[in-house]
mmCIF file of C-alpha atoms in Angstrom:
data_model
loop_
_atom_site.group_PDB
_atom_site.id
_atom_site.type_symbol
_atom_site.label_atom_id
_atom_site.label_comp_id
_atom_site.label_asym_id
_atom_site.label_seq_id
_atom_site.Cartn_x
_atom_site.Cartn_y
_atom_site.Cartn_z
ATOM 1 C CA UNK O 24 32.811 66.980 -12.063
ATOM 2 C CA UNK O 25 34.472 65.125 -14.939
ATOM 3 C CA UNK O 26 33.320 65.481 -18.328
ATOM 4 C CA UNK O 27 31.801 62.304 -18.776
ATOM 5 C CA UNK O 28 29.964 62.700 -15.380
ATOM 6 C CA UNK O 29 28.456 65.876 -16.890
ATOM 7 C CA UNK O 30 27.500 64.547 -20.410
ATOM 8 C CA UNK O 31 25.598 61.920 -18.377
ATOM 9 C CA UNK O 32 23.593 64.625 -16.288
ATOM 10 C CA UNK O 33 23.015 66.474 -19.492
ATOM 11 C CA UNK O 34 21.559 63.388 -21.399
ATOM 12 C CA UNK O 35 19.099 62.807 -18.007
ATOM 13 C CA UNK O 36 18.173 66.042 -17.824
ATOM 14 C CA UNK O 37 17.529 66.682 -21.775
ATOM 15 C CA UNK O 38 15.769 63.046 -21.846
ATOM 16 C CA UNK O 39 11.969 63.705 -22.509
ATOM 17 C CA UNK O 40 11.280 60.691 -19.555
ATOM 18 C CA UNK O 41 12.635 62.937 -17.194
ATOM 19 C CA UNK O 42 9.473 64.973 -15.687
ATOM 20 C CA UNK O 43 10.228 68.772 -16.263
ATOM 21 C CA UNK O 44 6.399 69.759 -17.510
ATOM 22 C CA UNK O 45 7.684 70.453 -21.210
ATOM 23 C CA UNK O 46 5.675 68.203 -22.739
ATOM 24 C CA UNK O 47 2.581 69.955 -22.323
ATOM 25 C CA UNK O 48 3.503 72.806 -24.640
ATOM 26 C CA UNK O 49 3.660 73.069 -27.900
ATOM 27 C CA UNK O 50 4.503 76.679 -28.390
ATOM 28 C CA UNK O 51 2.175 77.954 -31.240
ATOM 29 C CA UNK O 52 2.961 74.406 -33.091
ATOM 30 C CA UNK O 53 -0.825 73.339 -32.261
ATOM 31 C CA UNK O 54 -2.144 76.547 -33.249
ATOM 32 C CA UNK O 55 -0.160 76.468 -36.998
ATOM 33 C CA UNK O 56 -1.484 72.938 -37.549
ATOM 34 C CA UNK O 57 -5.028 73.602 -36.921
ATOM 35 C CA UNK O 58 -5.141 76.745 -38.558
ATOM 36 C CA UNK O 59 -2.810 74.717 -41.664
ATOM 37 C CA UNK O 60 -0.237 77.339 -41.779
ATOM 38 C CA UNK O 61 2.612 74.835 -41.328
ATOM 39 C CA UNK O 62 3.820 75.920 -44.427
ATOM 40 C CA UNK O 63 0.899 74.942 -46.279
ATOM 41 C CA UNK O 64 -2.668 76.594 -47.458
ATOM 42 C CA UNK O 65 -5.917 75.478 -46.138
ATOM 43 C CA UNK O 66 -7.220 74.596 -49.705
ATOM 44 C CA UNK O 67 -3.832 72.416 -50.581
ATOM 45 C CA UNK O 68 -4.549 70.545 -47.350
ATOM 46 C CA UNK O 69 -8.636 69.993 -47.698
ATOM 47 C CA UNK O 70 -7.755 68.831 -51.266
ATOM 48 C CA UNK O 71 -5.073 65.944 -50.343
ATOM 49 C CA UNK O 72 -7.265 64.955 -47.465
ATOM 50 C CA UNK O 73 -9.929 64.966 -49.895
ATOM 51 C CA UNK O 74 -8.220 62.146 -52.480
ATOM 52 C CA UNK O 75 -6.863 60.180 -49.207
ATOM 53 C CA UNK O 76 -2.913 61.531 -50.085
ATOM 54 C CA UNK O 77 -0.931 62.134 -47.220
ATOM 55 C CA UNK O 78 0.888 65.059 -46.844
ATOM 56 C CA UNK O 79 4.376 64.934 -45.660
ATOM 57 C CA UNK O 80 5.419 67.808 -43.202
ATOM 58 C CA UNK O 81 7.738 67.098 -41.971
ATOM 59 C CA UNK O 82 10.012 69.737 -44.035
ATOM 60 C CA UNK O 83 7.951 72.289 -42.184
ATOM 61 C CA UNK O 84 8.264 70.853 -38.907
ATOM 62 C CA UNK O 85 12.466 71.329 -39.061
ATOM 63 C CA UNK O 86 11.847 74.667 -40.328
ATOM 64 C CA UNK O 87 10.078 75.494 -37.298
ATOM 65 C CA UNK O 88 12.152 73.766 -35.185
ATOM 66 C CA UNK O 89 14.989 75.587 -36.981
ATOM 67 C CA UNK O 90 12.984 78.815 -36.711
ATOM 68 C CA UNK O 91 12.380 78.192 -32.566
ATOM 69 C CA UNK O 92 15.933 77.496 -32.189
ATOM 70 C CA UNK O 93 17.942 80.257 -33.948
ATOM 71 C CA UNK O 94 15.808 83.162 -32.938
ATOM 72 C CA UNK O 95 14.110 82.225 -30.073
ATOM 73 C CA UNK O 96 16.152 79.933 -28.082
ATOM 74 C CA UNK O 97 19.882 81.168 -29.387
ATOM 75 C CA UNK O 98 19.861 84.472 -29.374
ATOM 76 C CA UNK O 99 17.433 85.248 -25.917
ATOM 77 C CA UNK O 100 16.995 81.975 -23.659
ATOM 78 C CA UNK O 101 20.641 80.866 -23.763
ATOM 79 C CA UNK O 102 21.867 84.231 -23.129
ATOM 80 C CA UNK O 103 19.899 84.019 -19.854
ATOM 81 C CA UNK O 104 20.516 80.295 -19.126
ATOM 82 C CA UNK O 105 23.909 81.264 -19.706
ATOM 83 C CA UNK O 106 24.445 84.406 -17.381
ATOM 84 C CA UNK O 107 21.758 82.496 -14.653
ATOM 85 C CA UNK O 108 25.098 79.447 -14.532
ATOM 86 C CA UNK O 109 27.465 82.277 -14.277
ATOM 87 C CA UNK O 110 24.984 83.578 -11.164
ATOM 88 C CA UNK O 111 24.626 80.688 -9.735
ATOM 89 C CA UNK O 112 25.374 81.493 -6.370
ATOM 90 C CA UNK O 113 24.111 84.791 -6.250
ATOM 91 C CA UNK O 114 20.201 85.028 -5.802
ATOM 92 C CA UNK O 115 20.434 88.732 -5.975
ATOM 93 C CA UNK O 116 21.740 88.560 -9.833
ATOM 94 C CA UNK O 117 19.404 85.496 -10.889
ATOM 95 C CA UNK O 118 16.133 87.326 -9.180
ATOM 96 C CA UNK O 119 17.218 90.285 -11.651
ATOM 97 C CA UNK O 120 17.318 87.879 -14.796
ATOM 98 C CA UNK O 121 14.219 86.772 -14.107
ATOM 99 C CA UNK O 122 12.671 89.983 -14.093
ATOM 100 C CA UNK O 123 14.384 90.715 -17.128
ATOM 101 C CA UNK O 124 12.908 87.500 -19.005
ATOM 102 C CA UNK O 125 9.738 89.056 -17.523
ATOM 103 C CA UNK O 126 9.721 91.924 -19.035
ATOM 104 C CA UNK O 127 11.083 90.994 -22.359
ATOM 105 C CA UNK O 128 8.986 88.392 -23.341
ATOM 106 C CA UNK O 129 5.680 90.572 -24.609
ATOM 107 C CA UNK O 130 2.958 87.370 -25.339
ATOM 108 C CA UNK O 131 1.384 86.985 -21.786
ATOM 109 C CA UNK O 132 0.956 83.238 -23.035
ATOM 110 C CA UNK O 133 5.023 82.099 -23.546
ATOM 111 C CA UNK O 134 5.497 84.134 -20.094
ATOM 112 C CA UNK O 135 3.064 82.235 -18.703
ATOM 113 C CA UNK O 136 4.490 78.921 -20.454
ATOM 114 C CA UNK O 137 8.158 79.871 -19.165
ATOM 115 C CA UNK O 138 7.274 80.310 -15.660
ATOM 116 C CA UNK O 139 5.043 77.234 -15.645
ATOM 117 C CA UNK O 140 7.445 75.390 -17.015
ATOM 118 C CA UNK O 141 10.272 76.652 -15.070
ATOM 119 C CA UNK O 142 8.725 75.753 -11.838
ATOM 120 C CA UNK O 143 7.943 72.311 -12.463
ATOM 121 C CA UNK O 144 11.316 71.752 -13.186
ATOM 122 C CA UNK O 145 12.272 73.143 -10.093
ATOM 123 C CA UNK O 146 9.453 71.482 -8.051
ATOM 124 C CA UNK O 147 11.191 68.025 -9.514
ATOM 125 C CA UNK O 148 14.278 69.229 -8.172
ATOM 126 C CA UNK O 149 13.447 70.572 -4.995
ATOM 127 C CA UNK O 150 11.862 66.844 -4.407
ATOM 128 C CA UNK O 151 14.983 65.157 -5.757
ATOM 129 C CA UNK O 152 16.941 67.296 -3.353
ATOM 130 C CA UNK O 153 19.433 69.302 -5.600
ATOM 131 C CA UNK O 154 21.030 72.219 -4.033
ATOM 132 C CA UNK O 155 19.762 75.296 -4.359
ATOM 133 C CA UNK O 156 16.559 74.116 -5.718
ATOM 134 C CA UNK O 157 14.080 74.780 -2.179
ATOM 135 C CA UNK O 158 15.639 78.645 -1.865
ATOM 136 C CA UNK O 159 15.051 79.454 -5.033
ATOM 137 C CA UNK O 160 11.400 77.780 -4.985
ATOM 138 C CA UNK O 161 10.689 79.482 -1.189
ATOM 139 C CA UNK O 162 11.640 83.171 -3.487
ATOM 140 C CA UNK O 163 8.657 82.318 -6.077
ATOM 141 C CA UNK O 164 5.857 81.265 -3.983
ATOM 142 C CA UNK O 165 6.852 84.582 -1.848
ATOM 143 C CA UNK O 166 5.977 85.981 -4.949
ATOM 144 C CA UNK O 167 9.667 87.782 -5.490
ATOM 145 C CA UNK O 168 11.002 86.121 -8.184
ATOM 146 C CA UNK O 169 9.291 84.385 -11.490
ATOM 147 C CA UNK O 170 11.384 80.906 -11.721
ATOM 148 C CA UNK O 171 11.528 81.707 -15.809
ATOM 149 C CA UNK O 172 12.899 78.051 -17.478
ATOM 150 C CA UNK O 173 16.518 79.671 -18.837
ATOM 151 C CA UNK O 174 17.127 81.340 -14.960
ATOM 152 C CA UNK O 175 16.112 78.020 -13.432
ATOM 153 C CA UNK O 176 17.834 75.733 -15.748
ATOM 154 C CA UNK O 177 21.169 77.704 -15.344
ATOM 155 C CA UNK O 178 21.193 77.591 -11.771
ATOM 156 C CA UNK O 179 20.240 74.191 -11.286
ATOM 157 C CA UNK O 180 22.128 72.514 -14.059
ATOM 158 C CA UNK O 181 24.855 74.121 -12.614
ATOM 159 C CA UNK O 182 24.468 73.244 -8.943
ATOM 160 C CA UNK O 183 24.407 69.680 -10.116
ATOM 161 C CA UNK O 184 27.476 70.308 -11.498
ATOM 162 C CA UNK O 185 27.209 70.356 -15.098
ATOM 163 C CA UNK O 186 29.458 72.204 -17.247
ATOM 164 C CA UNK O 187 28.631 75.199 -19.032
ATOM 165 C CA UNK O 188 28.344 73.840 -22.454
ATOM 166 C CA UNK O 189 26.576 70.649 -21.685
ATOM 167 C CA UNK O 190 23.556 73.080 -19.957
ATOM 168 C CA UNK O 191 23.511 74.577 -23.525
ATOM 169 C CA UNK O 192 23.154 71.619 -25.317
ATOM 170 C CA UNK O 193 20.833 70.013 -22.583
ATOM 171 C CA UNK O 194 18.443 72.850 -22.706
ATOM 172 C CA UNK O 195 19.094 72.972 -26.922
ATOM 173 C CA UNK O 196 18.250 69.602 -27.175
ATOM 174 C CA UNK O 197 15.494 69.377 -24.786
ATOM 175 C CA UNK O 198 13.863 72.300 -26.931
ATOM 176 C CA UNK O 199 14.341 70.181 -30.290
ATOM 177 C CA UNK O 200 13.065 67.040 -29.059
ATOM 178 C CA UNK O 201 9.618 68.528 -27.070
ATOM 179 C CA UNK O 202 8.817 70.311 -30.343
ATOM 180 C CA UNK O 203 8.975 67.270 -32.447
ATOM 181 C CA UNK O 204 7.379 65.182 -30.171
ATOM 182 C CA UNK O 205 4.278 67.982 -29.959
ATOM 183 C CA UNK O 206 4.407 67.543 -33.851
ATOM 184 C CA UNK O 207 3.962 63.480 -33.593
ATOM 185 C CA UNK O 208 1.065 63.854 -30.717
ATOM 186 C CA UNK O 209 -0.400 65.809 -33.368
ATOM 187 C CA UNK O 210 -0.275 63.556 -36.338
ATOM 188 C CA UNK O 211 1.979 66.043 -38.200
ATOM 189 C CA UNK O 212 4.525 62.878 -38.523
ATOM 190 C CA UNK O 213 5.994 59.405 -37.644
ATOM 191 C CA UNK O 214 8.269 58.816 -35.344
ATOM 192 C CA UNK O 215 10.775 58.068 -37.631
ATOM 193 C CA UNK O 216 10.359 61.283 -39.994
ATOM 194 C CA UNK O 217 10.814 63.219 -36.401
ATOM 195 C CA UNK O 218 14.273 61.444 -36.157
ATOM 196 C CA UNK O 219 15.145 62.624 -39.561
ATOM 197 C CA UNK O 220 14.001 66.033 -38.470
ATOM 198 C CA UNK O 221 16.421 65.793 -35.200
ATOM 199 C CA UNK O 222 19.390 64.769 -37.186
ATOM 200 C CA UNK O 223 18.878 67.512 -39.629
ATOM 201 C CA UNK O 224 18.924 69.819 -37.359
ATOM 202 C CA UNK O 225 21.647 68.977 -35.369
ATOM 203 C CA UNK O 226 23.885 70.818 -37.568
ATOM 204 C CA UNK O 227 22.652 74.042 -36.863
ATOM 205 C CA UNK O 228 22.673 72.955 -33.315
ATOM 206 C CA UNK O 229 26.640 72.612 -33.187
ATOM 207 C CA UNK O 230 27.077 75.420 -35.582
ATOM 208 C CA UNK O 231 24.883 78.090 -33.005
ATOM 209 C CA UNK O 232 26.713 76.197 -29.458
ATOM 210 C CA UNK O 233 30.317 77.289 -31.155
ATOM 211 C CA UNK O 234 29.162 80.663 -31.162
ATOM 212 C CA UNK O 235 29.271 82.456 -27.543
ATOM 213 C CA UNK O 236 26.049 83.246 -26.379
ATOM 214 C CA UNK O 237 25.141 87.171 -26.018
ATOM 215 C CA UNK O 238 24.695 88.776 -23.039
ATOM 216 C CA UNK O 239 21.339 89.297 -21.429
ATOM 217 C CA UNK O 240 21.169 93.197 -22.752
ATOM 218 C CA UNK O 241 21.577 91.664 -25.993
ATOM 219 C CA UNK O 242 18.992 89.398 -25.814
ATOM 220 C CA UNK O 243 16.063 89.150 -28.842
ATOM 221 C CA UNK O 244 13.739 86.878 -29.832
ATOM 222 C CA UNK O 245 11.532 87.064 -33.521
ATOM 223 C CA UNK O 246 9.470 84.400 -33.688
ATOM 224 C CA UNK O 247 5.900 86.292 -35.149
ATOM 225 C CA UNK O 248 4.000 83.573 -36.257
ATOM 226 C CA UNK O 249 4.538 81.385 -33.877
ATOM 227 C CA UNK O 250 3.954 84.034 -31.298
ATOM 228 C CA UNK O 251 0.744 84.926 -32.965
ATOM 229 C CA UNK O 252 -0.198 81.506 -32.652
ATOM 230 C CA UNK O 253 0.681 81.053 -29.159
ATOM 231 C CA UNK O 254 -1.585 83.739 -28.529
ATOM 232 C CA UNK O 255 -4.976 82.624 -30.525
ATOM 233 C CA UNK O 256 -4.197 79.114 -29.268
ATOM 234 C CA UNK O 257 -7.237 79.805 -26.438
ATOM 235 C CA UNK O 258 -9.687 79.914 -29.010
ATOM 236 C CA UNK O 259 -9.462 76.731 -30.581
ATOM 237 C CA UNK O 260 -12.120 74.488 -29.794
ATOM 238 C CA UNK O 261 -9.984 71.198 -29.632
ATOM 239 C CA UNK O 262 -6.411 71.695 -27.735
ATOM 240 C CA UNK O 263 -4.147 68.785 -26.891
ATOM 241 C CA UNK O 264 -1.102 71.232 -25.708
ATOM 242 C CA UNK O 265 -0.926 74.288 -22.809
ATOM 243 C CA UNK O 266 -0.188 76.809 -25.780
#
């Protein structure tokens, strides 16, 4: 496929019309809003509310963002995304990545929110038709393999044909723009202030996609808070989001 045939496939499949099941997540971003520990204190926030000031977050959002995307995303689901493009053809080897996001990803609730998430991706494929899609779908709901979003992303994006780097910055993007979109749903900030946040961050974006991506055994993730959060998120009383 030529590159401009693939940049187009990347921006439909990193557009937040097109129906993967992201939206519904918010990955611990809910959770650090209710609780006001988007880099703010409870008391700080009750006071401006108080006086009617509005508090402008959206510093905190990027540094989330920022936080999701270097050591999350970079250095543990693009290594699998990655080596799941590479194993495209081979169910044997992605089956085996997807037991190994399995078992490396300890909260039950961003397993849970990776498989989910995952497999309505591939559902929308399977209907659209793209190869590969229905085997790999026929393997989950045997129950042998997990359909994890990185495994699922690499072998589809690459079975339509995309190149290796535009998956990256697909699945990069994608990540960027569902989190600031969770933070406008929740009245964190405007629409505009979440465009500022994506175009701050897209530095950091090229800077991490020029590094190669480590391999699967290398893969880490340290995200604490936000896992902690993921994982209290079923006891608030009010939740917009999955997680």
């Amino acid at each position: 496929m030529s590159p401009l045939g693939s940049s187009l496939l990347a921006l439909q499949q990193a557009d937040s019309f097109f129906p993967g099941g992201a939206v519904a997540w918010s990955w611990g971003l809910e959770t650090l809003v209710a609780d006001a520990h988007l880099g703010t204190s409870p008391i700080t926030t009750i006071g401006r509310r108080q006086r009617g000031l509005r508090h402008d977050r959206s510093e905190e959002v990027r540094a989330f963002v920022e936080g999701q995307l270097r050591h999350r995303w970079n250095s543990f689901d693009r290594a699998f995304l990655d080596a799941a493009w590479q194993a495209a053809d081979d169910l044997q080897s992605l089956m085996l990545l997807d037991a190994q996001v399995e078992a490396l990803t300890l909260a039950e609730e961003l397993r849970q929110g990776s498989r989910r998430v995952g497999q309505s991706l591939l559902g929308v494929h399977v209907a659209l038709g793209t190869p590969g899609a229905a085997p790999y779908q026929q393997n989950i709901l045997a129950g042998t393999t997990s359909g994890h979003l990185p495994v699922v992303q690499g072998l589809i994006w690459q079975k339509l044909g995309m190149h290796r780097d535009h998956c990256q910055l697909a699945a990069a993007h994608g990540l960027c723009t569902g989190l600031v979109s969770a933070a406008v749903r929740l009245g964190v900030m405007g629409h505009v202030d979440a465009q500022r946040v994506l175009t701050d961050i897209q530095p950091l974006l090229l800077e991490l996609l020029d590094e190669a991506p480590c391999a699967p055994d290398d893969a880490s993730g340290f995200t604490p808070m936000a896992e902690i959060a993921v994982m209290r998120h079923e006891t608030q009383n009010l939740r917009l989001f999955a997680n």
